[in-house]
Coordinates of C-alpha atoms and ligand atoms in Angstrom, one line a residue:
M1 CA 0.0 0.0 0.0
S2 CA 1.2 3.4 -0.9
K3 CA 1.7 5.9 2.0
H4 CA 1.1 8.9 -0.3
T5 CA -1.5 11.4 1.0
N6 CA -1.1 13.6 -2.1
W7 CA -0.3 16.7 -0.1
Y8 CA 1.4 18.1 -3.2
K9 CA -2.0 19.2 -4.5
D10 CA -2.0 21.8 -1.6
A11 CA 1.6 22.7 -1.9
I12 CA 3.0 26.1 -2.8
I13 CA 6.6 25.5 -3.7
Y14 CA 9.5 27.9 -3.6
Q15 CA 12.5 27.0 -5.6
I16 CA 15.9 27.9 -4.0
Y17 CA 19.0 28.1 -6.1
P18 CA 21.3 27.6 -3.1
R19 CA 24.5 29.2 -4.4
S20 CA 22.6 32.5 -5.0
F21 CA 20.1 32.7 -2.2
C22 CA 21.8 33.7 1.0
D23 CA 25.4 33.5 2.1
G24 CA 25.6 32.5 5.8
N25 CA 29.4 32.6 6.2
D26 CA 30.3 35.4 3.8
D27 CA 32.5 33.6 1.4
G28 CA 30.5 34.9 -1.6
F29 CA 28.7 31.6 -2.1
G30 CA 25.2 30.8 -0.8
D31 CA 24.8 28.0 1.7
I32 CA 22.4 26.0 3.9
K33 CA 23.0 28.2 7.0
G34 CA 21.9 31.2 4.8
I35 CA 18.7 29.3 3.8
I36 CA 18.0 28.5 7.5
S37 CA 18.3 32.2 8.3
K38 CA 15.6 33.0 5.7
L39 CA 13.0 30.4 6.7
D40 CA 10.9 33.0 8.5
Y41 CA 10.9 35.2 5.4
L42 CA 9.6 32.2 3.4
K43 CA 7.1 31.2 6.0
E44 CA 5.6 34.7 6.0
L45 CA 5.3 34.6 2.2
G46 CA 3.0 31.7 2.8
I47 CA 4.8 28.9 0.9
N48 CA 4.7 25.4 2.4
C49 CA 7.4 23.6 0.5
I50 CA 11.0 24.3 -0.7
W51 CA 12.7 22.7 -3.7
L52 CA 16.4 23.0 -3.3
S53 CA 18.5 22.9 -6.5
P54 CA 21.3 20.4 -6.0
I55 CA 23.4 20.8 -2.8
F56 CA 25.3 17.5 -3.1
D57 CA 29.0 17.1 -3.4
S58 CA 30.1 18.2 -6.9
P59 CA 32.8 19.8 -8.9
Q60 CA 30.2 22.3 -9.9
V61 CA 30.8 22.3 -13.6
D62 CA 27.0 22.6 -14.1
N63 CA 26.4 24.2 -10.7
G64 CA 25.7 21.0 -8.9
Y65 CA 23.8 19.2 -11.7
D66 CA 27.0 17.1 -11.9
I67 CA 27.0 15.1 -8.7
A68 CA 30.1 13.4 -7.3
N69 CA 28.5 12.0 -4.2
Y70 CA 24.8 11.7 -3.7
K71 CA 25.1 11.2 0.1
D72 CA 27.2 14.1 1.0
I73 CA 27.0 17.9 0.7
Y74 CA 29.2 20.2 -1.3
P75 CA 31.4 21.8 1.4
K76 CA 30.7 25.4 0.4
F77 CA 27.0 24.7 1.0
G78 CA 27.7 23.1 4.5
T79 CA 27.4 19.7 6.0
L80 CA 24.9 16.9 6.3
N81 CA 24.2 18.1 9.8
D82 CA 23.3 21.5 8.4
V83 CA 20.8 19.8 6.1
K84 CA 19.3 17.9 9.1
E85 CA 19.0 21.2 10.9
L86 CA 17.3 22.7 7.8
I87 CA 14.8 19.9 7.5
K88 CA 14.0 20.1 11.2
K89 CA 13.5 23.8 11.3
A90 CA 11.5 23.8 8.1
H91 CA 9.3 21.1 9.3
N92 CA 8.7 22.9 12.6
L93 CA 7.4 25.8 10.4
G94 CA 5.2 23.5 8.3
I95 CA 7.5 23.7 5.3
K96 CA 8.4 20.6 3.4
I97 CA 11.7 20.0 1.6
L98 CA 12.3 18.6 -1.9
M99 CA 15.7 17.6 -3.1
D100 CA 16.9 17.7 -6.7
L101 CA 17.4 14.2 -7.9
V102 CA 20.0 14.2 -10.8
V103 CA 20.3 10.6 -11.8
N104 CA 20.3 10.7 -15.6
H105 CA 24.0 11.4 -15.3
T106 CA 26.7 11.8 -12.6
S107 CA 29.8 14.0 -12.5
D108 CA 32.9 12.6 -14.2
K109 CA 34.4 12.8 -10.7
H110 CA 31.9 10.4 -9.2
E111 CA 33.6 7.4 -7.7
W112 CA 31.6 5.1 -10.1
F113 CA 33.0 6.9 -13.1
L114 CA 36.5 7.1 -11.8
K115 CA 36.4 3.3 -11.2
A116 CA 34.8 2.7 -14.6
I117 CA 37.6 4.5 -16.5
S118 CA 40.5 3.2 -14.5
D119 CA 39.5 -0.5 -15.0
K120 CA 37.5 -1.8 -17.9
S121 CA 36.8 -5.0 -16.0
S122 CA 35.4 -3.2 -13.0
P123 CA 31.6 -3.7 -12.4
Y124 CA 31.4 0.1 -12.6
H125 CA 32.3 0.1 -16.3
D126 CA 28.8 -1.1 -16.9
Y127 CA 27.3 1.8 -14.9
Y128 CA 27.8 4.1 -17.9
Y129 CA 27.7 3.8 -21.7
F130 CA 31.1 3.1 -23.2
K131 CA 31.2 2.4 -27.0
K132 CA 33.9 2.0 -29.6
G133 CA 34.1 4.8 -32.1
K134 CA 33.8 4.6 -35.9
K135 CA 36.5 5.0 -38.5
N136 CA 39.2 3.3 -36.4
N137 CA 37.9 5.0 -33.3
K138 CA 38.5 8.4 -34.8
K139 CA 34.8 9.3 -35.0
P140 CA 32.2 9.0 -32.3
P141 CA 29.9 5.9 -32.2
N142 CA 26.9 7.9 -33.6
N143 CA 25.7 11.4 -34.5
W144 CA 23.5 12.1 -31.5
Q145 CA 23.5 15.7 -30.3
G146 CA 23.2 16.9 -26.8
F147 CA 21.6 19.7 -24.9
F148 CA 24.6 22.0 -24.5
G149 CA 25.2 22.3 -28.2
E150 CA 28.1 19.8 -28.3
G151 CA 28.4 16.2 -29.3
T152 CA 27.3 13.5 -26.9
W153 CA 30.4 11.3 -27.1
S154 CA 33.8 12.0 -25.6
K155 CA 36.9 10.1 -24.9
V156 CA 38.5 10.2 -21.4
D157 CA 41.8 11.0 -23.1
E158 CA 43.3 10.9 -26.6
N159 CA 44.5 7.3 -26.2
S160 CA 41.2 5.9 -25.0
D161 CA 39.8 3.1 -27.2
E162 CA 36.2 3.9 -26.3
Y163 CA 33.9 6.9 -26.0
Y164 CA 31.3 7.5 -23.3
L165 CA 27.9 9.0 -23.7
H166 CA 26.9 12.4 -22.2
L167 CA 23.7 14.2 -23.2
F168 CA 25.0 17.3 -21.3
S169 CA 28.5 18.5 -20.8
K170 CA 31.4 16.0 -21.1
E171 CA 31.8 16.2 -17.3
Q172 CA 28.3 14.7 -17.0
P173 CA 28.5 11.1 -18.2
D174 CA 25.0 9.4 -18.6
L175 CA 24.2 6.5 -16.3
N176 CA 23.3 3.1 -17.9
W177 CA 19.9 2.5 -16.5
E178 CA 19.7 -0.9 -18.3
N179 CA 22.0 -2.1 -15.6
P180 CA 19.9 -3.3 -12.6
K181 CA 22.7 -2.3 -10.3
V182 CA 22.4 1.3 -11.3
R183 CA 18.7 1.2 -10.6
K184 CA 19.4 -0.3 -7.2
E185 CA 21.8 2.5 -6.4
V186 CA 19.1 5.1 -7.2
V187 CA 16.6 3.3 -5.0
D188 CA 19.2 3.4 -2.3
I189 CA 19.8 7.2 -2.8
L190 CA 16.1 7.8 -2.6
R191 CA 15.7 5.8 0.6
F192 CA 18.7 7.5 2.1
W193 CA 17.2 11.0 1.7
L194 CA 13.7 10.0 2.6
D195 CA 15.0 8.3 5.8
L196 CA 16.7 11.6 6.6
G197 CA 13.4 13.3 6.4
V198 CA 13.1 15.0 3.0
D199 CA 9.6 15.1 1.5
G200 CA 10.3 14.4 -2.1
F201 CA 12.2 15.1 -5.2
R202 CA 12.3 17.2 -8.3
C203 CA 13.7 14.7 -10.8
D204 CA 16.1 16.3 -13.2
V205 CA 15.7 15.4 -16.9
I206 CA 14.0 12.2 -15.8
N207 CA 12.5 11.4 -19.2
L208 CA 16.0 10.8 -20.6
I209 CA 17.0 7.9 -18.4
S210 CA 16.0 5.2 -20.9
K211 CA 17.8 5.0 -24.2
K212 CA 17.1 2.9 -27.3
Q213 CA 19.9 0.4 -27.2
D214 CA 20.7 0.2 -30.9
F215 CA 22.9 3.4 -30.6
K216 CA 22.6 3.9 -34.3
S217 CA 23.0 7.3 -36.0
R218 CA 19.8 9.1 -36.7
F219 CA 18.6 11.3 -39.5
P220 CA 20.2 14.7 -38.9
K221 CA 17.9 17.3 -37.4
L222 CA 18.2 21.0 -36.8
I223 CA 18.4 20.3 -33.0
L224 CA 18.9 17.2 -30.9
T225 CA 19.6 14.7 -33.6
G226 CA 19.1 11.3 -32.0
S227 CA 16.6 12.5 -29.5
D228 CA 14.0 10.0 -30.6
A229 CA 16.4 7.4 -29.1
Y230 CA 16.8 9.1 -25.7
I231 CA 13.7 11.2 -25.0
N232 CA 10.9 9.2 -23.4
G233 CA 12.8 6.0 -24.2
P234 CA 11.4 2.5 -24.3
R235 CA 11.8 1.5 -20.6
L236 CA 11.1 4.9 -19.0
H237 CA 7.8 3.9 -17.4
E238 CA 9.2 0.6 -16.2
F239 CA 12.2 2.3 -14.5
L240 CA 10.0 5.0 -12.8
H241 CA 7.6 2.4 -11.6
Q242 CA 10.5 0.5 -10.0
L243 CA 11.6 3.6 -8.1
Y244 CA 8.0 4.0 -6.9
T245 CA 7.5 0.4 -5.7
E246 CA 11.0 0.0 -4.2
A247 CA 11.3 3.4 -2.5
L248 CA 8.7 6.2 -3.0
K249 CA 5.6 4.3 -2.0
D250 CA 6.9 3.6 1.5
Y251 CA 7.0 7.3 2.4
D252 CA 4.4 10.2 2.3
C253 CA 6.5 11.9 -0.3
M254 CA 6.0 13.4 -3.8
T255 CA 7.9 13.6 -7.1
V256 CA 7.8 16.2 -9.8
G257 CA 9.6 15.3 -13.0
E258 CA 11.5 17.6 -15.3
T259 CA 10.4 16.1 -18.5
V260 CA 12.0 17.9 -21.5
F261 CA 10.3 18.0 -24.9
S262 CA 7.3 16.1 -23.6
S263 CA 3.8 16.3 -24.9
M264 CA 0.5 16.2 -23.0
E265 CA 0.1 12.6 -24.1
D266 CA 3.5 11.7 -22.6
L267 CA 2.7 13.3 -19.3
K268 CA -0.8 11.7 -19.2
K269 CA 1.0 8.4 -18.8
L270 CA 3.9 9.5 -16.6
C271 CA 1.6 11.2 -14.1
D272 CA -1.4 8.8 -14.1
P273 CA -1.8 8.0 -10.4
K274 CA -2.8 4.4 -11.3
R275 CA 0.5 3.8 -13.0
E276 CA 2.5 4.8 -9.9
E277 CA 5.3 6.6 -11.6
L278 CA 5.5 10.4 -11.0
D279 CA 3.1 12.7 -9.2
M280 CA 3.5 15.5 -11.7
A281 CA 5.9 16.7 -14.3
F282 CA 6.9 20.0 -15.8
S283 CA 5.8 20.9 -19.3
F284 CA 7.6 23.7 -21.1
E285 CA 5.0 24.3 -23.7
H286 CA 3.9 27.7 -22.3
T287 CA 7.5 29.0 -21.7
D288 CA 8.4 28.0 -25.2
C289 CA 5.7 30.3 -26.7
D290 CA 8.4 32.8 -27.5
N291 CA 10.7 30.5 -29.4
Y292 CA 10.7 28.0 -32.3
F293 CA 11.1 24.2 -31.7
G294 CA 11.6 24.7 -28.0
V295 CA 15.0 26.3 -28.7
K296 CA 15.4 29.5 -26.7
Y297 CA 18.0 31.0 -29.1
L298 CA 15.4 30.7 -32.0
K299 CA 13.4 33.7 -30.8
R300 CA 9.8 34.2 -31.8
K301 CA 7.5 37.0 -31.0
F302 CA 5.4 36.0 -27.9
S303 CA 1.7 35.6 -28.7
L304 CA -0.8 35.7 -25.9
K305 CA -3.3 33.8 -28.0
R306 CA -0.8 31.0 -28.4
F307 CA 0.0 31.0 -24.7
K308 CA -3.7 30.9 -23.8
K309 CA -4.3 28.0 -26.1
V310 CA -1.6 26.0 -24.3
I311 CA -2.9 26.9 -20.8
N312 CA -6.4 26.0 -21.9
K313 CA -5.3 22.6 -23.2
W314 CA -3.4 21.8 -20.0
E315 CA -6.1 23.0 -17.6
N316 CA -8.8 21.0 -19.3
N317 CA -6.5 18.0 -19.3
I318 CA -6.3 18.0 -15.5
D319 CA -10.1 17.5 -15.3
K320 CA -10.4 15.1 -18.1
N321 CA -7.6 12.8 -17.2
N322 CA -7.4 13.1 -13.4
I323 CA -3.8 14.1 -13.5
W324 CA -2.1 17.1 -11.8
Y325 CA 0.6 19.4 -12.9
P326 CA 3.0 22.1 -11.8
L327 CA 2.3 25.8 -12.5
F328 CA 5.4 28.0 -13.1
L329 CA 6.8 30.9 -15.1
E330 CA 10.4 30.9 -13.9
N331 CA 13.2 28.5 -12.8
H332 CA 17.0 28.5 -12.8
D333 CA 17.1 27.7 -16.5
Q334 CA 14.7 30.3 -17.7
R335 CA 14.9 34.0 -18.2
R336 CA 13.1 36.2 -15.6
S337 CA 9.4 36.4 -16.3
V338 CA 9.0 40.1 -15.7
G339 CA 10.1 41.7 -19.0
R340 CA 9.0 38.5 -20.8
F341 CA 5.5 37.4 -22.0
L342 CA 4.9 41.0 -23.4
T343 CA 5.5 42.5 -19.9
D344 CA 7.7 45.4 -18.9
D345 CA 10.6 45.3 -16.4
K346 CA 11.2 49.0 -16.4
K347 CA 8.3 51.5 -16.1
F348 CA 5.6 49.0 -15.4
R349 CA 7.7 46.4 -13.6
R350 CA 5.5 46.2 -10.5
P351 CA 2.1 45.8 -12.2
S352 CA 3.7 43.5 -14.7
A353 CA 5.1 41.2 -11.9
M354 CA 1.8 41.2 -10.1
M355 CA -0.2 40.5 -13.2
L356 CA 2.0 37.6 -14.2
A357 CA 1.7 36.2 -10.7
T358 CA -2.1 36.5 -10.9
S359 CA -2.2 34.9 -14.4
Y360 CA -0.8 31.6 -13.2
M361 CA -1.4 31.4 -9.5
M362 CA -5.2 31.2 -9.8
L363 CA -5.0 28.1 -12.1
K364 CA -5.5 24.5 -11.1
G365 CA -2.2 22.8 -10.3
T366 CA 0.6 23.3 -7.9
P367 CA 2.3 26.8 -8.1
F368 CA 6.1 27.1 -8.1
I369 CA 7.8 30.5 -7.3
Y370 CA 11.4 30.8 -8.2
Q371 CA 13.6 32.9 -5.8
G372 CA 13.5 36.6 -6.5
Q373 CA 10.3 36.3 -8.5
E374 CA 8.3 37.4 -5.5
I375 CA 10.0 40.8 -5.6
G376 CA 10.1 41.1 -9.3
M377 CA 13.8 40.6 -9.9
T378 CA 14.8 41.2 -13.5
N379 CA 17.3 39.7 -15.9
A380 CA 20.9 40.6 -15.4
Y381 CA 21.4 42.5 -18.7
F382 CA 24.9 41.1 -19.2
E383 CA 27.1 43.2 -21.4
N384 CA 30.0 40.9 -21.7
V385 CA 30.5 37.1 -22.0
D386 CA 33.2 37.3 -19.3
E387 CA 30.5 38.2 -16.7
I388 CA 28.8 34.8 -17.4
K389 CA 29.7 31.6 -15.6
D390 CA 27.2 29.2 -17.0
V391 CA 28.7 26.2 -18.8
E392 CA 25.8 26.0 -21.2
T393 CA 26.4 29.6 -22.4
H394 CA 30.1 29.1 -22.8
N395 CA 29.6 25.8 -24.7
M396 CA 27.2 27.6 -27.1
L397 CA 29.8 30.4 -27.6
N398 CA 32.6 27.9 -28.2
L399 CA 30.5 26.2 -30.8
C400 CA 30.2 29.5 -32.7
S401 CA 33.8 30.7 -31.9
K402 CA 35.2 29.3 -35.2
N403 CA 33.5 32.0 -37.2
Y404 CA 34.1 35.6 -36.1
F405 CA 31.0 36.9 -37.8
V406 CA 28.7 34.2 -36.5
R407 CA 30.0 34.8 -33.1
K408 CA 29.4 38.6 -33.3
L409 CA 25.9 38.0 -34.7
I410 CA 24.7 35.7 -32.0
T411 CA 26.6 37.0 -28.9
K412 CA 23.8 39.4 -28.0
N413 CA 21.2 36.7 -28.3
I414 CA 23.3 34.3 -26.2
L415 CA 23.8 37.0 -23.5
E416 CA 20.1 37.6 -23.4
Q417 CA 19.2 33.9 -23.1
S418 CA 21.9 32.9 -20.7
R419 CA 20.7 30.9 -17.7
D420 CA 22.8 33.2 -15.5
N421 CA 20.1 35.9 -16.0
A422 CA 18.0 34.2 -13.3
R423 CA 21.0 33.1 -11.2
T424 CA 22.3 36.4 -10.0
P425 CA 22.4 36.6 -6.2
M426 CA 19.1 37.3 -4.4
C427 CA 18.9 40.9 -3.4
W428 CA 17.9 41.4 0.2
D429 CA 18.8 45.1 0.6
D430 CA 20.8 47.8 -1.1
S431 CA 24.2 47.1 0.6
I432 CA 27.2 46.5 -1.6
Y433 CA 26.4 42.9 -2.6
G434 CA 22.6 43.3 -2.2
G435 CA 22.8 41.9 1.3
F436 CA 23.5 38.4 -0.2
S437 CA 27.0 38.4 1.2
K438 CA 29.7 40.7 2.5
K439 CA 32.2 39.2 0.0
E440 CA 32.1 39.5 -3.7
P441 CA 29.7 36.8 -4.9
W442 CA 30.5 34.1 -7.4
L443 CA 28.3 35.9 -10.0
R444 CA 27.8 39.6 -10.2
V445 CA 24.8 41.2 -8.4
N446 CA 22.1 42.7 -10.5
K447 CA 22.9 46.4 -11.2
N448 CA 19.5 47.4 -10.1
K449 CA 19.9 46.0 -6.6
N450 CA 19.4 49.5 -5.0
R451 CA 15.9 49.6 -6.4
I452 CA 15.0 46.0 -6.5
N453 CA 15.6 44.2 -3.3
V454 CA 13.5 42.6 -0.5
K455 CA 13.8 45.5 2.0
R456 CA 12.7 48.1 -0.5
D457 CA 9.9 45.9 -1.8
L458 CA 8.5 45.4 1.7
E459 CA 8.6 49.1 2.3
S460 CA 6.7 49.9 -0.8
H461 CA 2.9 50.5 -0.9
H462 CA 3.0 48.4 -4.1
S463 CA 4.9 45.5 -2.7
I464 CA 5.1 42.5 -5.0
Y465 CA 5.9 40.2 -2.1
R466 CA 2.7 41.3 -0.3
Y467 CA 0.8 40.7 -3.5
Y468 CA 2.1 37.1 -3.7
Q469 CA 1.2 36.7 0.0
K470 CA -2.4 37.7 -0.9
L471 CA -2.5 35.3 -3.8
I472 CA -1.4 32.5 -1.6
E473 CA -4.0 33.4 1.1
I474 CA -6.6 33.4 -1.6
R475 CA -5.5 30.0 -2.8
K476 CA -5.8 28.6 0.7
K477 CA -9.2 30.2 1.3
Y478 CA -11.1 29.3 -1.8
S479 CA -11.5 25.6 -2.7
V480 CA -12.5 26.6 -6.2
I481 CA -8.8 27.1 -7.1
K482 CA -7.9 23.6 -6.3
N483 CA -11.1 21.9 -7.3
G484 CA -13.0 24.0 -9.7
N485 CA -13.0 23.6 -13.5
F486 CA -11.4 26.1 -15.9
K487 CA -13.1 28.1 -18.6
L488 CA -11.1 30.4 -20.9
L489 CA -13.0 33.5 -22.0
Y490 CA -12.3 35.7 -25.0
K491 CA -9.8 33.2 -26.4
N492 CA -9.1 35.3 -29.5
N493 CA -8.3 38.5 -27.6
K494 CA -4.6 39.2 -28.0
N495 CA -4.3 41.5 -25.0
L496 CA -6.4 39.9 -22.3
F497 CA -6.2 36.6 -20.4
I498 CA -9.5 36.1 -18.8
Y499 CA -10.8 32.9 -17.2
K500 CA -13.4 31.6 -14.8
R501 CA -13.0 28.9 -12.3
N502 CA -16.1 27.1 -11.0
D503 CA -17.1 24.6 -8.3
N504 CA -20.1 23.9 -6.2
D505 CA -19.2 26.6 -3.8
S506 CA -18.2 29.6 -5.9
E507 CA -17.2 31.1 -9.2
M508 CA -13.9 32.9 -9.6
L509 CA -13.2 35.4 -12.4
V510 CA -9.6 36.3 -13.2
I511 CA -8.8 39.3 -15.5
C512 CA -5.2 39.9 -16.7
S513 CA -4.2 42.6 -19.1
F514 CA -0.9 41.9 -21.0
K515 CA -1.1 45.3 -22.7
N516 CA 1.2 48.2 -21.9
N517 CA -1.6 50.7 -22.4
I518 CA -5.1 51.5 -21.1
I519 CA -7.7 49.2 -22.7
K520 CA -11.4 48.7 -22.4
L521 CA -12.9 45.7 -20.8
P522 CA -15.2 43.7 -23.1
N523 CA -18.7 45.2 -22.8
K524 CA -20.4 42.0 -21.8
L525 CA -18.0 41.4 -19.0
S526 CA -18.3 45.0 -17.7
I527 CA -22.0 44.5 -17.2
E528 CA -21.4 41.2 -15.4
L529 CA -18.9 42.6 -12.9
D530 CA -21.4 43.9 -10.3
K531 CA -22.4 40.3 -9.6
Y532 CA -18.9 39.6 -8.3
E533 CA -16.8 40.8 -5.4
C534 CA -13.3 41.9 -6.2
I535 CA -10.9 40.2 -3.8
L536 CA -7.6 41.3 -5.3
K537 CA -6.3 43.9 -7.7
N538 CA -3.0 45.4 -8.6
Y539 CA -4.3 48.9 -9.2
N540 CA -6.9 50.9 -7.3
N541 CA -9.3 50.7 -10.1
D542 CA -12.7 49.1 -10.6
L543 CA -13.8 50.8 -13.8
N544 CA -14.5 49.4 -17.2
Y545 CA -11.1 50.0 -18.5
L546 CA -7.9 48.4 -17.5
M547 CA -4.6 50.1 -16.7
P548 CA -1.3 48.8 -18.2
Y549 CA -0.8 45.2 -17.0
E550 CA -3.8 45.4 -14.7
A551 CA -5.0 42.2 -12.9
R552 CA -8.1 41.6 -10.9
V553 CA -9.5 38.6 -9.1
Y554 CA -13.3 38.4 -8.4
I555 CA -15.4 35.9 -6.6
K556 CA -19.1 35.1 -6.6
R557 CA -20.6 32.7 -4.0
H558 CA -23.3 30.4 -5.4
Ligands
LIG1 O1 17.8 21.0 -17.4 C1 17.5 20.2 -18.6 C2 17.5 21.0 -19.8 O2 16.9 20.6 -20.8 C3 18.2 22.3 -19.8 O3 19.5 22.1 -19.8 C4 17.8 23.1 -21.0 O4 18.1 22.5 -22.2 C5 18.5 24.4 -20.9 O5 18.5 24.9 -19.6 C6 17.8 25.4 -21.8 O6 18.4 26.6 -21.6 C7 18.2 20.3 -16.3 C8 18.6 21.3 -15.2 O7 17.4 22.1 -14.9 C9 19.7 22.2 -15.7 O8 20.1 23.2 -14.9 C10 20.9 21.2 -16.0 O9 21.9 21.9 -16.5 C11 20.5 20.0 -16.8 O10 19.3 19.4 -16.5 C12 21.6 18.9 -16.7 O11 21.5 18.3 -15.5

């Protein structure tokens, strides 16, 4: 029998990117002590769960998404005892803790990989994918492309007679999940952390763990050649079900998968409660509304109509298929939301941030808030590639470095899209490093830290944090948000996102303007408005026109 109580449906999850959240010992690098010192801040916001991006021991090539020891902590973050303290203190405040489970790959400094490369007859050799190259071992085994713009096969050194597979950087070798021992190791890691008291996992690129075993070259594509062999592979469901039955079901925990390039059909299966695999999984269909083919560098004008269509599809899917899904606009891989999705991070930054919050936090699903989003932090506006640390950005640049003109042409785009935009240190106040640390941080602080920081936001009459607080209170108060159905209104309107939520108890009406100008409310809706009570708005306005980026939430009891 599963011990799951499905608490995740009532969770409001705050994502912490630990190296940039709060530095407790002033070495310029965020840590667990820093997180502990901010628990009251998070409690007051109203969240009841934290997702920690990886804090495990790691050479930090991909900021911890390259793990060298799953059962120990990267020393700059602290110790295992600090984590125990964090779990205890968070639990005392009613806050649950999710770890980031990165098991598609390890670091190349993981003991398993080190043993695998030092001795071919070691059992660890079969923990990874080693293959002979083509053309006398001079060419990789196949033409698969990876996520960071480079090939997926590397040799440990010039003289190696085999290549190993890595879908991300060459320091992140992929684990061979076909090997039952690897799966046992993962079960063991899950149980280790669950026994320590964590409440669940965000599962990194979990839909890549099963690969088609022919390892043949595929027809070349613009991006991710070979991905049909490694995205949602043949044994994915079986592997996930094994984790569920051998570990997850014994604890009242939850999982949220990061499932890249997955369709609704894929997630329907992965998150079907009857199948006992994942509880929910991220889709990126809405955040990909401003690019082509899910590739952020291939920019496309954002269309609200397209965005609404995606949300409409997913919200209706929840009801139809009895699944559940995460709601989000930001994470550590995405650009900041304010300034994106047609909004403005300058003159109308505050209403934009509040409107965006309203647009997704009143939907059915589990909302995620990424650190800094609750005070409307903006992109970093990098001017120079040297300011950027992210391995993905540098790999992309290297890929283009051969041609001077190409490099010049795309550098601006790459700076704008760099994941470091959302990874700058959290700004707590206007002191030299934004109150994040007393020492120069690992990544530069946002230049607008004097204007955009927690202290200043809390002092403002138009606090974004307080607005989030209210949205969270509303979520807790009105059952219609969790249980009600979803109805999109005015689906062809290119400026307004308006929807209704309905259950036996009440009807909620949400109005969001994505327009940077004053616009009129649709006539029919204006007439209807007196039947409702307005419970939240980001302007002091209740007229028939909407201010730039205005948002309102109304309720009507049946
Ligand atoms: O991200 C998976 C992923 O697909 C991203 O790398 C994506 O392609 C990229 O961010 C788009 O800009 C997860 C983690 O969230 C990410 O931080 C890791 O780098 C990656 O897996 C490897 O573990």
